[in-house]
Amino acid sequence: MTAQEIHDGLKAKFGGAVLDAKFEVMQPWISIAPDRMKDVAFFLRDDPSMQFDYMMCLSGVDYNDGRLAIVYHLFSMVHRHKIVLKAFCTKENPHVQTVSSVWGTANWHEREVFDMYGIIIDEHPDPRRLLMPDDWEGHPLRKDYKVPEFYNGMKVPY
Amino acid sequence: MGLLDQRFENGNVFVTSLENLLNWARLSSLYQMQFGLACCAIEMMAASASDFDIMRFGIIPRATPRQADVMFVAGTVTIKMASRIKRLYDQMAEPRYIISMGSCANCGGPYWEHGYHVLKGVDRVIPVDVYVPGCPPRPEALLEGIIKLQEKVRNESLVKKSAEEK
């Protein structure tokens, strides 16, 4: 299926949850409402014409204008087609629904996104940090991140 | 070698100071704590392998800090790892020595500016005896560091706290 057909399929099924899309780029993407992510993901995985059975990548983005996003790269081993989903949220309300129950790969990736960007993954089965220590303050890959002077008595900056 | 210089004629009696004897024994059997953090650990393994063979210096890898005399901090010390290194250091019996191997352990290395997760030098949590520069240092450089540490141990004193400067 082409990206346009995938988009139309999602639009017919979910309507308002499909917010935006761009097709004339190298990797066409569809923007999904962050609070509907799980339903959309289940549909994309299980629908016979979609069958996105493989999540290639899950990344976080800070656009430096108040927006944060999670980007999902999906691939179907059956139909050999690809699509990119984006779930935008704001720094004031950084919540995105988990897809770890759809693709097991997403579990640790979502933990890393939470760790690095502070995007809270709703309904995540294990919402801890992945890389930084549990008592670390702040989310290091945010554009406005400032390194703390001290952590547990250790000086952090050079 | 102070022991052999002061040999008596009949060949069975040696005269040396206790200090010399103890230092010689200690510098010839520096047991290493087996411990690697990043790519420097690969060079450390190369130094342990047959080409460079650090065992000829009396360095034997031990799997527990309680049996070790020297710790090679070989690689990037992340802030998460720093408290573990401190704990391992605390578990080592005195006298204990640290060789900081590579730029990361010395001063943060390539992570000095943007490495929010890297401790800028392991000497911020534990005292370091020898710094080996390089990114990563070749095994020869590590051997040089070991020889420097042996020189330090050779000049140590039973009564004074730290080694005498040469």
PDB file of C-alpha atoms in Angstrom:
ATOM      1  CA  MET A   1       0.000   0.000   0.000  1.00  0.00           C
ATOM      2  CA  THR A   2       1.119   3.541  -0.564  1.00  0.00           C
ATOM      3  CA  ALA A   3       1.304   6.060   2.245  1.00  0.00           C
ATOM      4  CA  GLN A   4      -1.779   7.763   0.863  1.00  0.00           C
ATOM      5  CA  GLU A   5      -3.779   4.526   1.033  1.00  0.00           C
ATOM      6  CA  ILE A   6      -2.590   3.828   4.568  1.00  0.00           C
ATOM      7  CA  HIS A   7      -3.580   7.355   5.549  1.00  0.00           C
ATOM      8  CA  ASP A   8      -7.020   6.957   3.969  1.00  0.00           C
ATOM      9  CA  GLY A   9      -7.507   3.641   5.729  1.00  0.00           C
ATOM     10  CA  LEU A  10      -6.663   5.202   9.092  1.00  0.00           C
ATOM     11  CA  LYS A  11      -8.837   8.229   8.372  1.00  0.00           C
ATOM     12  CA  ALA A  12     -11.828   6.014   7.561  1.00  0.00           C
ATOM     13  CA  LYS A  13     -11.338   4.013  10.750  1.00  0.00           C
ATOM     14  CA  PHE A  14     -10.286   6.673  13.268  1.00  0.00           C
ATOM     15  CA  GLY A  15     -11.349  10.006  11.743  1.00  0.00           C
ATOM     16  CA  GLY A  16     -10.326  12.743  14.152  1.00  0.00           C
ATOM     17  CA  ALA A  17      -7.373  10.825  15.567  1.00  0.00           C
ATOM     18  CA  VAL A  18      -5.503  11.294  12.294  1.00  0.00           C
ATOM     19  CA  LEU A  19      -4.295  14.871  12.488  1.00  0.00           C
ATOM     20  CA  ASP A  20      -1.872  15.579   9.685  1.00  0.00           C
ATOM     21  CA  ALA A  21       0.196  13.884   7.009  1.00  0.00           C
ATOM     22  CA  LYS A  22       2.974  14.547   4.540  1.00  0.00           C
ATOM     23  CA  PHE A  23       3.557  12.324   1.505  1.00  0.00           C
ATOM     24  CA  GLU A  24       5.984  14.131  -0.827  1.00  0.00           C
ATOM     25  CA  VAL A  25       9.007  13.370   1.371  1.00  0.00           C
ATOM     26  CA  MET A  26      11.396  10.446   1.410  1.00  0.00           C
ATOM     27  CA  GLN A  27       9.626   8.844   4.371  1.00  0.00           C
ATOM     28  CA  PRO A  28       5.937   9.782   4.311  1.00  0.00           C
ATOM     29  CA  TRP A  29       4.514  10.359   7.757  1.00  0.00           C
ATOM     30  CA  ILE A  30       1.121  10.537   9.423  1.00  0.00           C
ATOM     31  CA  SER A  31       0.495  12.473  12.613  1.00  0.00           C
ATOM     32  CA  ILE A  32      -1.680  10.688  15.187  1.00  0.00           C
ATOM     33  CA  ALA A  33      -3.353  12.102  18.294  1.00  0.00           C
ATOM     34  CA  PRO A  34      -1.101  11.048  21.211  1.00  0.00           C
ATOM     35  CA  ASP A  35      -4.043   9.790  23.295  1.00  0.00           C
ATOM     36  CA  ARG A  36      -5.227   7.413  20.534  1.00  0.00           C
ATOM     37  CA  MET A  37      -1.845   5.895  19.718  1.00  0.00           C
ATOM     38  CA  LYS A  38      -2.560   2.429  21.116  1.00  0.00           C
ATOM     39  CA  ASP A  39      -5.784   1.855  19.155  1.00  0.00           C
ATOM     40  CA  VAL A  40      -4.176   3.076  15.939  1.00  0.00           C
ATOM     41  CA  ALA A  41      -1.168   0.836  16.525  1.00  0.00           C
ATOM     42  CA  PHE A  42      -3.325  -2.225  17.179  1.00  0.00           C
ATOM     43  CA  PHE A  43      -5.238  -1.544  13.989  1.00  0.00           C
ATOM     44  CA  LEU A  44      -2.060  -1.114  11.951  1.00  0.00           C
ATOM     45  CA  ARG A  45      -0.659  -4.369  13.283  1.00  0.00           C
ATOM     46  CA  ASP A  46      -3.775  -6.519  13.018  1.00  0.00           C
ATOM     47  CA  ASP A  47      -5.649  -5.257   9.982  1.00  0.00           C
ATOM     48  CA  PRO A  48      -5.110  -7.731   7.101  1.00  0.00           C
ATOM     49  CA  SER A  49      -4.339  -5.006   4.577  1.00  0.00           C
ATOM     50  CA  MET A  50      -1.838  -3.227   6.891  1.00  0.00           C
ATOM     51  CA  GLN A  51      -0.060  -5.927   8.946  1.00  0.00           C
ATOM     52  CA  PHE A  52       2.710  -3.705  10.307  1.00  0.00           C
ATOM     53  CA  ASP A  53       4.266  -6.536  12.277  1.00  0.00           C
ATOM     54  CA  TYR A  54       7.674  -4.910  12.755  1.00  0.00           C
ATOM     55  CA  MET A  55       8.553  -1.694  14.565  1.00  0.00           C
ATOM     56  CA  MET A  56      11.885  -0.658  13.083  1.00  0.00           C
ATOM     57  CA  CYS A  57      12.524   2.314  15.313  1.00  0.00           C
ATOM     58  CA  LEU A  58      10.984   4.513  17.975  1.00  0.00           C
ATOM     59  CA  SER A  59      12.562   7.913  18.566  1.00  0.00           C
ATOM     60  CA  GLY A  60      11.943  11.086  20.491  1.00  0.00           C
ATOM     61  CA  VAL A  61      12.245  14.615  19.109  1.00  0.00           C
ATOM     62  CA  ASP A  62      12.400  18.052  20.700  1.00  0.00           C
ATOM     63  CA  TYR A  63      11.532  20.641  18.034  1.00  0.00           C
ATOM     64  CA  ASN A  64      12.701  23.523  20.244  1.00  0.00           C
ATOM     65  CA  ASP A  65       9.388  25.393  19.778  1.00  0.00           C
ATOM     66  CA  GLY A  66       7.498  23.859  22.681  1.00  0.00           C
ATOM     67  CA  ARG A  67       6.618  20.719  20.787  1.00  0.00           C
ATOM     68  CA  LEU A  68       7.877  17.229  21.553  1.00  0.00           C
ATOM     69  CA  ALA A  69       7.187  14.143  19.478  1.00  0.00           C
ATOM     70  CA  ILE A  70       7.615  10.412  19.353  1.00  0.00           C
ATOM     71  CA  VAL A  71       8.336   9.045  15.873  1.00  0.00           C
ATOM     72  CA  TYR A  72       7.471   5.450  15.015  1.00  0.00           C
ATOM     73  CA  HIS A  73       9.003   3.721  11.983  1.00  0.00           C
ATOM     74  CA  LEU A  74       6.882   0.741  11.004  1.00  0.00           C
ATOM     75  CA  PHE A  75       7.412  -1.974   8.438  1.00  0.00           C
ATOM     76  CA  SER A  76       5.291  -4.864   7.261  1.00  0.00           C
ATOM     77  CA  MET A  77       7.151  -8.100   6.583  1.00  0.00           C
ATOM     78  CA  VAL A  78       4.066  -9.415   4.786  1.00  0.00           C
ATOM     79  CA  HIS A  79       3.239  -6.532   2.451  1.00  0.00           C
ATOM     80  CA  ARG A  80       6.761  -4.995   2.346  1.00  0.00           C
ATOM     81  CA  HIS A  81       5.462  -1.488   2.963  1.00  0.00           C
ATOM     82  CA  LYS A  82       6.578   1.191   5.376  1.00  0.00           C
ATOM     83  CA  ILE A  83       5.044   4.124   7.187  1.00  0.00           C
ATOM     84  CA  VAL A  84       6.158   6.685   9.745  1.00  0.00           C
ATOM     85  CA  LEU A  85       3.845   7.803  12.538  1.00  0.00           C
ATOM     86  CA  LYS A  86       4.344  10.893  14.647  1.00  0.00           C
ATOM     87  CA  ALA A  87       2.684  11.628  17.970  1.00  0.00           C
ATOM     88  CA  PHE A  88       3.080  15.305  18.832  1.00  0.00           C
ATOM     89  CA  CYS A  89       2.672  16.657  22.340  1.00  0.00           C
ATOM     90  CA  THR A  90       3.666  19.846  24.134  1.00  0.00           C
ATOM     91  CA  LYS A  91       6.172  20.477  26.902  1.00  0.00           C
ATOM     92  CA  GLU A  92       3.287  21.611  29.145  1.00  0.00           C
ATOM     93  CA  ASN A  93       1.391  18.354  28.616  1.00  0.00           C
ATOM     94  CA  PRO A  94       3.899  15.697  27.524  1.00  0.00           C
ATOM     95  CA  HIS A  95       1.725  12.593  27.440  1.00  0.00           C
ATOM     96  CA  VAL A  96       1.678   9.873  24.771  1.00  0.00           C
ATOM     97  CA  GLN A  97      -0.060   6.527  24.996  1.00  0.00           C
ATOM     98  CA  THR A  98       2.132   3.421  25.127  1.00  0.00           C
ATOM     99  CA  VAL A  99       2.418   0.998  22.203  1.00  0.00           C
ATOM    100  CA  SER A 100       4.484  -1.532  24.148  1.00  0.00           C
ATOM    101  CA  SER A 101       1.510  -3.872  24.277  1.00  0.00           C
ATOM    102  CA  VAL A 102       1.426  -3.820  20.465  1.00  0.00           C
ATOM    103  CA  TRP A 103       5.123  -4.182  19.685  1.00  0.00           C
ATOM    104  CA  GLY A 104       7.262  -5.529  22.536  1.00  0.00           C
ATOM    105  CA  THR A 105      10.247  -3.631  21.126  1.00  0.00           C
ATOM    106  CA  ALA A 106       8.605  -0.391  22.146  1.00  0.00           C
ATOM    107  CA  ASN A 107       8.911  -1.117  25.853  1.00  0.00           C
ATOM    108  CA  TRP A 108      12.548  -0.095  26.351  1.00  0.00           C
ATOM    109  CA  HIS A 109      12.445   2.461  23.538  1.00  0.00           C
ATOM    110  CA  GLU A 110       9.613   4.257  25.298  1.00  0.00           C
ATOM    111  CA  ARG A 111      11.509   4.139  28.553  1.00  0.00           C
ATOM    112  CA  GLU A 112      14.464   5.748  26.804  1.00  0.00           C
ATOM    113  CA  VAL A 113      12.234   8.448  25.309  1.00  0.00           C
ATOM    114  CA  PHE A 114      10.883   9.180  28.770  1.00  0.00           C
ATOM    115  CA  ASP A 115      14.409   9.231  30.167  1.00  0.00           C
ATOM    116  CA  MET A 116      15.834  11.563  27.528  1.00  0.00           C
ATOM    117  CA  TYR A 117      12.857  13.820  26.704  1.00  0.00           C
ATOM    118  CA  GLY A 118      10.525  13.576  29.671  1.00  0.00           C
ATOM    119  CA  ILE A 119       7.599  12.454  27.551  1.00  0.00           C
ATOM    120  CA  ILE A 120       5.344  10.583  29.950  1.00  0.00           C
ATOM    121  CA  ILE A 121       4.234   7.285  28.464  1.00  0.00           C
ATOM    122  CA  ASP A 122       0.700   6.643  29.667  1.00  0.00           C
ATOM    123  CA  GLU A 123      -0.181   3.061  30.668  1.00  0.00           C
ATOM    124  CA  HIS A 124       3.422   1.911  30.292  1.00  0.00           C
ATOM    125  CA  PRO A 125       3.970  -1.386  32.172  1.00  0.00           C
ATOM    126  CA  ASP A 126       7.371  -0.306  33.586  1.00  0.00           C
ATOM    127  CA  PRO A 127       7.696   3.492  33.479  1.00  0.00           C
ATOM    128  CA  ARG A 128      11.220   3.827  34.900  1.00  0.00           C
ATOM    129  CA  ARG A 129      14.210   5.555  33.401  1.00  0.00           C
ATOM    130  CA  LEU A 130      16.315   3.381  31.130  1.00  0.00           C
ATOM    131  CA  LEU A 131      19.790   4.931  30.971  1.00  0.00           C
ATOM    132  CA  MET A 132      20.221   7.645  33.575  1.00  0.00           C
ATOM    133  CA  PRO A 133      20.253   6.893  37.321  1.00  0.00           C
ATOM    134  CA  ASP A 134      16.802   6.643  38.897  1.00  0.00           C
ATOM    135  CA  ASP A 135      17.319   9.765  41.005  1.00  0.00           C
ATOM    136  CA  TRP A 136      18.606  11.918  38.123  1.00  0.00           C
ATOM    137  CA  GLU A 137      16.818  15.235  37.686  1.00  0.00           C
ATOM    138  CA  GLY A 138      15.857  16.540  34.266  1.00  0.00           C
ATOM    139  CA  HIS A 139      15.820  14.996  30.811  1.00  0.00           C
ATOM    140  CA  PRO A 140      19.176  15.431  29.054  1.00  0.00           C
ATOM    141  CA  LEU A 141      18.218  15.537  25.373  1.00  0.00           C
ATOM    142  CA  ARG A 142      15.761  18.395  25.752  1.00  0.00           C
ATOM    143  CA  LYS A 143      17.058  21.489  24.003  1.00  0.00           C
ATOM    144  CA  ASP A 144      16.692  23.630  27.126  1.00  0.00           C
ATOM    145  CA  TYR A 145      18.485  21.116  29.342  1.00  0.00           C
ATOM    146  CA  LYS A 146      21.132  22.463  31.713  1.00  0.00           C
ATOM    147  CA  VAL A 147      23.651  20.070  33.215  1.00  0.00           C
ATOM    148  CA  PRO A 148      23.393  20.083  37.034  1.00  0.00           C
ATOM    149  CA  GLU A 149      26.394  21.376  38.984  1.00  0.00           C
ATOM    150  CA  PHE A 150      26.500  18.364  41.278  1.00  0.00           C
ATOM    151  CA  TYR A 151      25.036  14.890  41.371  1.00  0.00           C
ATOM    152  CA  ASN A 152      25.321  13.021  44.691  1.00  0.00           C
ATOM    153  CA  GLY A 153      28.341  15.119  45.639  1.00  0.00           C
ATOM    154  CA  MET A 154      30.132  14.572  42.306  1.00  0.00           C
ATOM    155  CA  LYS A 155      30.832  17.640  40.177  1.00  0.00           C
ATOM    156  CA  VAL A 156      29.286  17.109  36.755  1.00  0.00           C
ATOM    157  CA  PRO A 157      30.551  19.928  34.454  1.00  0.00           C
ATOM    158  CA  TYR A 158      34.164  19.886  33.282  1.00  0.00           C
TER     159      TYR A 158
ATOM    160  CA  MET B   1      67.789  -4.028  42.521  1.00  0.00           C
ATOM    161  CA  GLY B   2      68.897  -3.272  46.069  1.00  0.00           C
ATOM    162  CA  LEU B   3      68.669  -6.889  47.162  1.00  0.00           C
ATOM    163  CA  LEU B   4      71.186  -8.289  44.713  1.00  0.00           C
ATOM    164  CA  ASP B   5      73.712  -5.416  44.916  1.00  0.00           C
ATOM    165  CA  GLN B   6      74.374  -5.984  48.589  1.00  0.00           C
ATOM    166  CA  ARG B   7      74.950  -9.704  48.316  1.00  0.00           C
ATOM    167  CA  PHE B   8      77.556 -11.253  50.626  1.00  0.00           C
ATOM    168  CA  GLU B   9      80.412 -13.365  49.302  1.00  0.00           C
ATOM    169  CA  ASN B  10      79.149 -16.775  50.442  1.00  0.00           C
ATOM    170  CA  GLY B  11      75.957 -16.423  48.431  1.00  0.00           C
ATOM    171  CA  ASN B  12      73.387 -17.376  51.031  1.00  0.00           C
ATOM    172  CA  VAL B  13      73.054 -14.157  53.013  1.00  0.00           C
ATOM    173  CA  PHE B  14      71.395 -11.009  51.755  1.00  0.00           C
ATOM    174  CA  VAL B  15      71.448  -7.686  53.488  1.00  0.00           C
ATOM    175  CA  THR B  16      68.719  -5.194  52.758  1.00  0.00           C
ATOM    176  CA  SER B  17      66.302  -3.033  54.584  1.00  0.00           C
ATOM    177  CA  LEU B  18      62.901  -4.368  55.507  1.00  0.00           C
ATOM    178  CA  GLU B  19      61.397  -1.533  53.556  1.00  0.00           C
ATOM    179  CA  ASN B  20      63.231  -2.568  50.413  1.00  0.00           C
ATOM    180  CA  LEU B  21      62.225  -6.189  50.831  1.00  0.00           C
ATOM    181  CA  LEU B  22      58.556  -5.431  51.359  1.00  0.00           C
ATOM    182  CA  ASN B  23      58.437  -2.945  48.515  1.00  0.00           C
ATOM    183  CA  TRP B  24      60.183  -5.357  46.185  1.00  0.00           C
ATOM    184  CA  ALA B  25      57.726  -8.106  47.089  1.00  0.00           C
ATOM    185  CA  ARG B  26      54.763  -5.832  46.598  1.00  0.00           C
ATOM    186  CA  LEU B  27      55.822  -4.287  43.331  1.00  0.00           C
ATOM    187  CA  SER B  28      56.541  -7.715  41.893  1.00  0.00           C
ATOM    188  CA  SER B  29      53.074  -9.067  42.581  1.00  0.00           C
ATOM    189  CA  LEU B  30      50.597  -6.298  41.897  1.00  0.00           C
ATOM    190  CA  TYR B  31      47.375  -8.228  41.583  1.00  0.00           C
ATOM    191  CA  GLN B  32      45.021  -6.527  39.209  1.00  0.00           C
ATOM    192  CA  MET B  33      41.335  -6.058  39.670  1.00  0.00           C
ATOM    193  CA  GLN B  34      39.716  -7.347  36.522  1.00  0.00           C
ATOM    194  CA  PHE B  35      37.614  -4.453  35.479  1.00  0.00           C
ATOM    195  CA  GLY B  36      36.981  -2.799  32.111  1.00  0.00           C
ATOM    196  CA  LEU B  37      34.561  -0.066  31.127  1.00  0.00           C
ATOM    197  CA  ALA B  38      34.932   0.767  27.436  1.00  0.00           C
ATOM    198  CA  CYS B  39      37.308   0.490  24.480  1.00  0.00           C
ATOM    199  CA  CYS B  40      40.346   0.988  26.746  1.00  0.00           C
ATOM    200  CA  ALA B  41      39.458  -2.386  28.224  1.00  0.00           C
ATOM    201  CA  ILE B  42      40.166  -3.924  24.817  1.00  0.00           C
ATOM    202  CA  GLU B  43      43.686  -2.502  24.921  1.00  0.00           C
ATOM    203  CA  MET B  44      44.004  -3.751  28.480  1.00  0.00           C
ATOM    204  CA  MET B  45      43.041  -7.225  27.258  1.00  0.00           C
ATOM    205  CA  ALA B  46      45.635  -6.914  24.515  1.00  0.00           C
ATOM    206  CA  ALA B  47      48.162  -6.051  27.196  1.00  0.00           C
ATOM    207  CA  SER B  48      47.169  -9.214  29.069  1.00  0.00           C
ATOM    208  CA  ALA B  49      47.473 -11.396  25.985  1.00  0.00           C
ATOM    209  CA  SER B  50      50.610 -13.131  24.796  1.00  0.00           C
ATOM    210  CA  ASP B  51      52.139 -10.283  22.754  1.00  0.00           C
ATOM    211  CA  PHE B  52      52.491  -7.927  25.714  1.00  0.00           C
ATOM    212  CA  ASP B  53      51.934 -10.344  28.601  1.00  0.00           C
ATOM    213  CA  ILE B  54      51.524  -8.141  31.669  1.00  0.00           C
ATOM    214  CA  MET B  55      51.820 -11.263  33.802  1.00  0.00           C
ATOM    215  CA  ARG B  56      55.589 -10.924  33.514  1.00  0.00           C
ATOM    216  CA  PHE B  57      55.253  -7.895  35.802  1.00  0.00           C
ATOM    217  CA  GLY B  58      53.520 -10.079  38.365  1.00  0.00           C
ATOM    218  CA  ILE B  59      50.116  -8.739  37.454  1.00  0.00           C
ATOM    219  CA  ILE B  60      47.516 -11.450  37.847  1.00  0.00           C
ATOM    220  CA  PRO B  61      43.858 -10.666  37.249  1.00  0.00           C
ATOM    221  CA  ARG B  62      41.616 -11.228  40.245  1.00  0.00           C
ATOM    222  CA  ALA B  63      37.852 -11.333  40.051  1.00  0.00           C
ATOM    223  CA  THR B  64      37.297  -9.717  43.435  1.00  0.00           C
ATOM    224  CA  PRO B  65      38.482  -6.375  44.824  1.00  0.00           C
ATOM    225  CA  ARG B  66      39.397  -8.007  48.123  1.00  0.00           C
ATOM    226  CA  GLN B  67      42.315  -9.855  46.519  1.00  0.00           C
ATOM    227  CA  ALA B  68      43.484  -6.977  44.341  1.00  0.00           C
ATOM    228  CA  ASP B  69      46.251  -4.414  44.789  1.00  0.00           C
ATOM    229  CA  VAL B  70      45.759  -2.313  41.699  1.00  0.00           C
ATOM    230  CA  MET B  71      42.697  -1.250  39.767  1.00  0.00           C
ATOM    231  CA  PHE B  72      42.980  -0.203  36.126  1.00  0.00           C
ATOM    232  CA  VAL B  73      40.145   2.193  35.439  1.00  0.00           C
ATOM    233  CA  ALA B  74      40.067   1.373  31.735  1.00  0.00           C
ATOM    234  CA  GLY B  75      37.440   3.439  29.964  1.00  0.00           C
ATOM    235  CA  THR B  76      34.659   5.966  30.260  1.00  0.00           C
ATOM    236  CA  VAL B  77      33.435   6.441  33.806  1.00  0.00           C
ATOM    237  CA  THR B  78      29.773   7.326  33.605  1.00  0.00           C
ATOM    238  CA  ILE B  79      28.161   9.067  36.530  1.00  0.00           C
ATOM    239  CA  LYS B  80      26.033   5.986  37.092  1.00  0.00           C
ATOM    240  CA  MET B  81      29.174   3.843  37.262  1.00  0.00           C
ATOM    241  CA  ALA B  82      31.121   6.236  39.489  1.00  0.00           C
ATOM    242  CA  SER B  83      29.430   5.169  42.716  1.00  0.00           C
ATOM    243  CA  ARG B  84      30.081   1.516  41.825  1.00  0.00           C
ATOM    244  CA  ILE B  85      33.762   2.259  41.224  1.00  0.00           C
ATOM    245  CA  LYS B  86      33.926   4.026  44.564  1.00  0.00           C
ATOM    246  CA  ARG B  87      32.407   0.991  46.235  1.00  0.00           C
ATOM    247  CA  LEU B  88      34.841  -1.405  44.531  1.00  0.00           C
ATOM    248  CA  TYR B  89      37.712   0.842  45.563  1.00  0.00           C
ATOM    249  CA  ASP B  90      36.496   0.842  49.146  1.00  0.00           C
ATOM    250  CA  GLN B  91      36.445  -2.964  49.104  1.00  0.00           C
ATOM    251  CA  MET B  92      40.103  -3.208  48.092  1.00  0.00           C
ATOM    252  CA  ALA B  93      42.549  -3.861  50.912  1.00  0.00           C
ATOM    253  CA  GLU B  94      45.268  -1.289  51.519  1.00  0.00           C
ATOM    254  CA  PRO B  95      47.796  -0.598  50.120  1.00  0.00           C
ATOM    255  CA  ARG B  96      45.822  -0.081  46.946  1.00  0.00           C
ATOM    256  CA  TYR B  97      46.668   1.700  43.725  1.00  0.00           C
ATOM    257  CA  ILE B  98      44.729   3.108  40.816  1.00  0.00           C
ATOM    258  CA  ILE B  99      45.908   3.425  37.238  1.00  0.00           C
ATOM    259  CA  SER B 100      43.611   5.699  35.278  1.00  0.00           C
ATOM    260  CA  MET B 101      43.810   4.503  31.693  1.00  0.00           C
ATOM    261  CA  GLY B 102      42.833   6.678  28.755  1.00  0.00           C
ATOM    262  CA  SER B 103      41.508  10.187  28.268  1.00  0.00           C
ATOM    263  CA  CYS B 104      37.984   9.426  29.537  1.00  0.00           C
ATOM    264  CA  ALA B 105      39.136   8.188  32.911  1.00  0.00           C
ATOM    265  CA  ASN B 106      41.767  10.951  33.099  1.00  0.00           C
ATOM    266  CA  CYS B 107      39.597  13.975  32.357  1.00  0.00           C
ATOM    267  CA  GLY B 108      36.402  13.035  30.511  1.00  0.00           C
ATOM    268  CA  GLY B 109      38.072  12.768  27.108  1.00  0.00           C
ATOM    269  CA  PRO B 110      35.779  13.471  24.146  1.00  0.00           C
ATOM    270  CA  TYR B 111      32.834  13.818  26.546  1.00  0.00           C
ATOM    271  CA  TRP B 112      34.327  16.802  28.357  1.00  0.00           C
ATOM    272  CA  GLU B 113      31.805  19.367  27.071  1.00  0.00           C
ATOM    273  CA  HIS B 114      28.529  17.684  26.138  1.00  0.00           C
ATOM    274  CA  GLY B 115      28.835  14.493  28.140  1.00  0.00           C
ATOM    275  CA  TYR B 116      26.179  15.088  30.767  1.00  0.00           C
ATOM    276  CA  HIS B 117      26.486  11.428  31.769  1.00  0.00           C
ATOM    277  CA  VAL B 118      30.269  11.190  32.077  1.00  0.00           C
ATOM    278  CA  LEU B 119      32.336  11.879  35.155  1.00  0.00           C
ATOM    279  CA  LYS B 120      35.104  14.259  34.033  1.00  0.00           C
ATOM    280  CA  GLY B 121      37.950  12.245  35.469  1.00  0.00           C
ATOM    281  CA  VAL B 122      37.824   9.291  37.833  1.00  0.00           C
ATOM    282  CA  ASP B 123      40.006  11.301  40.258  1.00  0.00           C
ATOM    283  CA  ARG B 124      36.833  13.102  41.298  1.00  0.00           C
ATOM    284  CA  VAL B 125      35.767  10.008  43.243  1.00  0.00           C
ATOM    285  CA  ILE B 126      38.940   7.999  43.937  1.00  0.00           C
ATOM    286  CA  PRO B 127      42.633   8.982  44.231  1.00  0.00           C
ATOM    287  CA  VAL B 128      44.672   8.107  41.134  1.00  0.00           C
ATOM    288  CA  ASP B 129      48.340   7.092  41.244  1.00  0.00           C
ATOM    289  CA  VAL B 130      49.221   6.929  37.557  1.00  0.00           C
ATOM    290  CA  TYR B 131      47.513   8.544  34.586  1.00  0.00           C
ATOM    291  CA  VAL B 132      48.036   6.847  31.220  1.00  0.00           C
ATOM    292  CA  PRO B 133      47.180   9.221  28.352  1.00  0.00           C
ATOM    293  CA  GLY B 134      45.807   8.093  25.009  1.00  0.00           C
ATOM    294  CA  CYS B 135      42.500   7.403  23.353  1.00  0.00           C
ATOM    295  CA  PRO B 136      42.797   4.519  23.812  1.00  0.00           C
ATOM    296  CA  PRO B 137      46.422   4.071  24.982  1.00  0.00           C
ATOM    297  CA  ARG B 138      48.374   1.336  23.263  1.00  0.00           C
ATOM    298  CA  PRO B 139      49.344  -1.634  25.417  1.00  0.00           C
ATOM    299  CA  GLU B 140      52.915  -0.267  25.522  1.00  0.00           C
ATOM    300  CA  ALA B 141      51.561   2.870  27.194  1.00  0.00           C
ATOM    301  CA  LEU B 142      49.795   0.783  29.803  1.00  0.00           C
ATOM    302  CA  LEU B 143      53.022  -1.130  30.421  1.00  0.00           C
ATOM    303  CA  GLU B 144      54.803   2.196  30.916  1.00  0.00           C
ATOM    304  CA  GLY B 145      52.118   3.150  33.414  1.00  0.00           C
ATOM    305  CA  ILE B 146      52.651  -0.113  35.276  1.00  0.00           C
ATOM    306  CA  ILE B 147      56.415   0.491  35.405  1.00  0.00           C
ATOM    307  CA  LYS B 148      55.770   3.993  36.754  1.00  0.00           C
ATOM    308  CA  LEU B 149      53.541   2.508  39.442  1.00  0.00           C
ATOM    309  CA  GLN B 150      56.240  -0.023  40.304  1.00  0.00           C
ATOM    310  CA  GLU B 151      58.727   2.842  40.702  1.00  0.00           C
ATOM    311  CA  LYS B 152      56.294   4.517  43.050  1.00  0.00           C
ATOM    312  CA  VAL B 153      55.883   1.365  45.121  1.00  0.00           C
ATOM    313  CA  ARG B 154      59.667   0.871  45.218  1.00  0.00           C
ATOM    314  CA  ASN B 155      60.099   4.282  46.851  1.00  0.00           C
ATOM    315  CA  GLU B 156      57.421   3.810  49.456  1.00  0.00           C
ATOM    316  CA  SER B 157      58.211   3.990  53.111  1.00  0.00           C
ATOM    317  CA  LEU B 158      56.879   2.087  56.105  1.00  0.00           C
ATOM    318  CA  VAL B 159      56.718   5.170  58.271  1.00  0.00           C
ATOM    319  CA  LYS B 160      55.867   7.961  55.879  1.00  0.00           C
ATOM    320  CA  LYS B 161      52.463   8.079  54.360  1.00  0.00           C
ATOM    321  CA  SER B 162      53.246   8.554  50.695  1.00  0.00           C
ATOM    322  CA  ALA B 163      56.050   7.559  48.389  1.00  0.00           C
ATOM    323  CA  GLU B 164      59.192   9.689  48.348  1.00  0.00           C
ATOM    324  CA  GLU B 165      59.698  11.862  45.333  1.00  0.00           C
ATOM    325  CA  LYS B 166      62.749  10.934  43.312  1.00  0.00           C
TER     326      LYS B 166
END
